[in-house]
Amino acid sequence: MTKSSKEYWLEFFDENPKADELADDIRFVGAQSKFSRPDWPLLLTPIMYTQSFVTEQANSLSKLFELIRQLPVKLFGGELIDFANAVGFTHAELHTLYKKQASNIGIYPCRWDIIHSSEGWKVVEVNVGGALGGFASDAIHALYDESIAQATSSDPLLKLSESWQSQYSHITRQIKKTLEQLDNPILVVVDDEKMFSDSPLIANSVANALAEKLNIEVKSVPHTGLQSICTQHEGQVLVFEIFGYNDVINSGISSYQTYFEGLVSNKIESTISPLSELFMSKAILALLKEATHGDLLNDSEIMLIDSLIPETYLVNQDTLPHLRSLDHSQWVLKAAVGYGGNNVTCGWETDLHSWSAQLEVAAQTDTPLHIVQKRVVGIREPTISITPKGLYVECDQPIVLGIFMYEDKFGGGVIRQSLTGSGITSSTNQASVGVMRVTQV
């Protein structure tokens, strides 16, 4: 009995008496592995793509990120501070830190936020660094694998061929190479003390995932605990940075003295470049689109940008007249430096007067940088989710993909789907969270 994976999982969670048990297991391991919180809805039916399609898209995303990394040179002649100003990082203390630490380069893993439209995948954001979220989903995938194995053993005619990529597998290969080159190394996940005190879940989740993949002990500590680690360990310390240089400024450079002195003395080796924060500004996408109208890019680069990135503009006094003329119901206003769906306004969810007022404010020179991006209408995906109270919810809203990449390596994907139809698809705004799987055909 040949079925598509989409058909199988929709029928399973709609009709199969074992659905409740699997849903409970997914919720339990999701919370246990820090993939999700108990108060989040969970998307039970995974989103499917073919292996060939994923490989093709990952190749395109890798080329796009290579272009992003080249922007400081292509657009600003290698002047890092000019680039920082252009993407919304204008703090003078940050500039001093960028200049001083520019040579301390780690790796740049990223998570693309993507909407699948009728025109293909469209990039609406790119998040770069170590704190990308959603990593510890292996146990959830294993539950789907086990469920398929049980179904096919009782029904040999059922043909399903699914696989998945373990998140962090693309990063841990690089980390393993680095560890092999160091003197008696240990690996430590380090978060900013303020963030760690607020919630150690991200750092602990990263440490657990790395420990499992590398089969070594991995500790997670606040940056203020790094001194003790370095003093006690006779060897080099490989630091997996969850923090960025904004955190360093906010907490005080002196409190990060152990980290910076360790880099100079080679006691500490960096894994994730804290400069990553520069490359996750949403202004990056506007700069790329703007560059397509000049002579700095070749035809294939322009085609790549136009195929993946929706129309995106910086908001300033120069662009304001044009932005005022647009149909606001087809655009989104976002802070260039923002996270978790904060500081985002969907034009179709607000009136013209409010939209115009927000544009005016965003264009002021003393307001943090904003962008305006063309609305991407995603393809509706029929799914089944479960609420924190255990209620099943059928939905057919578009989804947002979180695609993990490091250079040209694909590291799996997570998904979000709004259960309310809101344009801000965030787990903190009643969006259901799930995983992406791959089929062979």
Tab-separated table of N, CA and C in Angstrom, residues 72 76 78-100 102 275 278:
chain	number	residue	atom	x	y	z
A	72	PRO	N	30.939	43.036	3.529
A	72	PRO	CA	31.842	44.093	4.016
A	72	PRO	C	32.895	44.483	2.975
A	76	PHE	N	31.793	47.783	1.110
A	76	PHE	CA	32.433	48.778	1.982
A	76	PHE	C	33.958	48.686	1.963
A	78	GLY	N	36.001	46.472	2.700
A	78	GLY	CA	36.624	45.809	3.838
A	78	GLY	C	36.555	46.597	5.126
A	79	GLU	N	35.899	47.763	5.107
A	79	GLU	CA	35.782	48.587	6.312
A	79	GLU	C	34.650	48.039	7.184
A	80	LEU	N	35.022	47.282	8.207
A	80	LEU	CA	34.048	46.589	9.043
A	80	LEU	C	33.110	47.556	9.762
A	81	ILE	N	33.623	48.696	10.178
A	81	ILE	CA	32.802	49.642	10.927
A	81	ILE	C	31.752	50.288	10.023
A	82	ASP	N	32.117	50.566	8.783
A	82	ASP	CA	31.134	51.099	7.832
A	82	ASP	C	30.015	50.078	7.615
A	83	PHE	N	30.399	48.825	7.525
A	83	PHE	CA	29.411	47.759	7.373
A	83	PHE	C	28.523	47.679	8.617
A	84	ALA	N	29.142	47.748	9.803
A	84	ALA	CA	28.382	47.679	11.049
A	84	ALA	C	27.355	48.811	11.126
A	85	ASN	N	27.773	50.005	10.772
A	85	ASN	CA	26.845	51.140	10.775
A	85	ASN	C	25.688	50.907	9.811
A	86	ALA	N	25.988	50.356	8.656
A	86	ALA	CA	24.979	50.164	7.611
A	86	ALA	C	23.929	49.137	7.995
A	87	VAL	N	24.293	48.190	8.864
A	87	VAL	CA	23.326	47.147	9.224
A	87	VAL	C	22.720	47.376	10.613
A	88	GLY	N	22.991	48.559	11.202
A	88	GLY	CA	22.280	48.922	12.420
A	88	GLY	C	23.048	48.795	13.713
A	89	PHE	N	24.336	48.459	13.649
A	89	PHE	CA	25.152	48.364	14.855
A	89	PHE	C	26.033	49.618	14.919
A	90	THR	N	25.538	50.658	15.575
A	90	THR	CA	26.180	51.967	15.530
A	90	THR	C	26.859	52.374	16.838
A	91	HIS	N	26.854	51.505	17.808
A	91	HIS	CA	27.393	51.826	19.128
A	91	HIS	C	28.917	51.959	19.053
A	92	ALA	N	29.442	53.071	19.536
A	92	ALA	CA	30.877	53.349	19.439
A	92	ALA	C	31.715	52.296	20.170
A	93	GLU	N	31.245	51.847	21.353
A	93	GLU	CA	31.992	50.824	22.089
A	93	GLU	C	32.027	49.511	21.319
A	94	LEU	N	30.934	49.205	20.631
A	94	LEU	CA	30.918	48.005	19.794
A	94	LEU	C	31.952	48.118	18.681
A	95	HIS	N	32.052	49.276	18.078
A	95	HIS	CA	33.011	49.473	17.001
A	95	HIS	C	34.439	49.217	17.470
A	96	THR	N	34.754	49.717	18.659
A	96	THR	CA	36.081	49.480	19.225
A	96	THR	C	36.339	47.986	19.395
A	97	LEU	N	35.317	47.293	19.879
A	97	LEU	CA	35.441	45.852	20.095
A	97	LEU	C	35.561	45.105	18.772
A	98	TYR	N	34.774	45.499	17.781
A	98	TYR	CA	34.847	44.861	16.455
A	98	TYR	C	36.248	44.980	15.869
A	99	LYS	N	36.819	46.177	15.948
A	99	LYS	CA	38.150	46.395	15.390
A	99	LYS	C	39.195	45.540	16.100
A	100	LYS	N	39.114	45.536	17.424
A	100	LYS	CA	40.122	44.847	18.219
A	100	LYS	C	40.037	43.335	18.069
A	102	ALA	N	38.508	41.620	15.457
A	102	ALA	CA	38.150	41.172	14.110
A	102	ALA	C	38.919	39.934	13.663
A	275	LEU	N	31.361	37.887	16.171
A	275	LEU	CA	31.018	38.818	15.109
A	275	LEU	C	29.807	38.354	14.301
A	278	LEU	N	26.736	40.615	13.468
A	278	LEU	CA	26.709	41.560	12.361
A	278	LEU	C	25.970	40.991	11.154
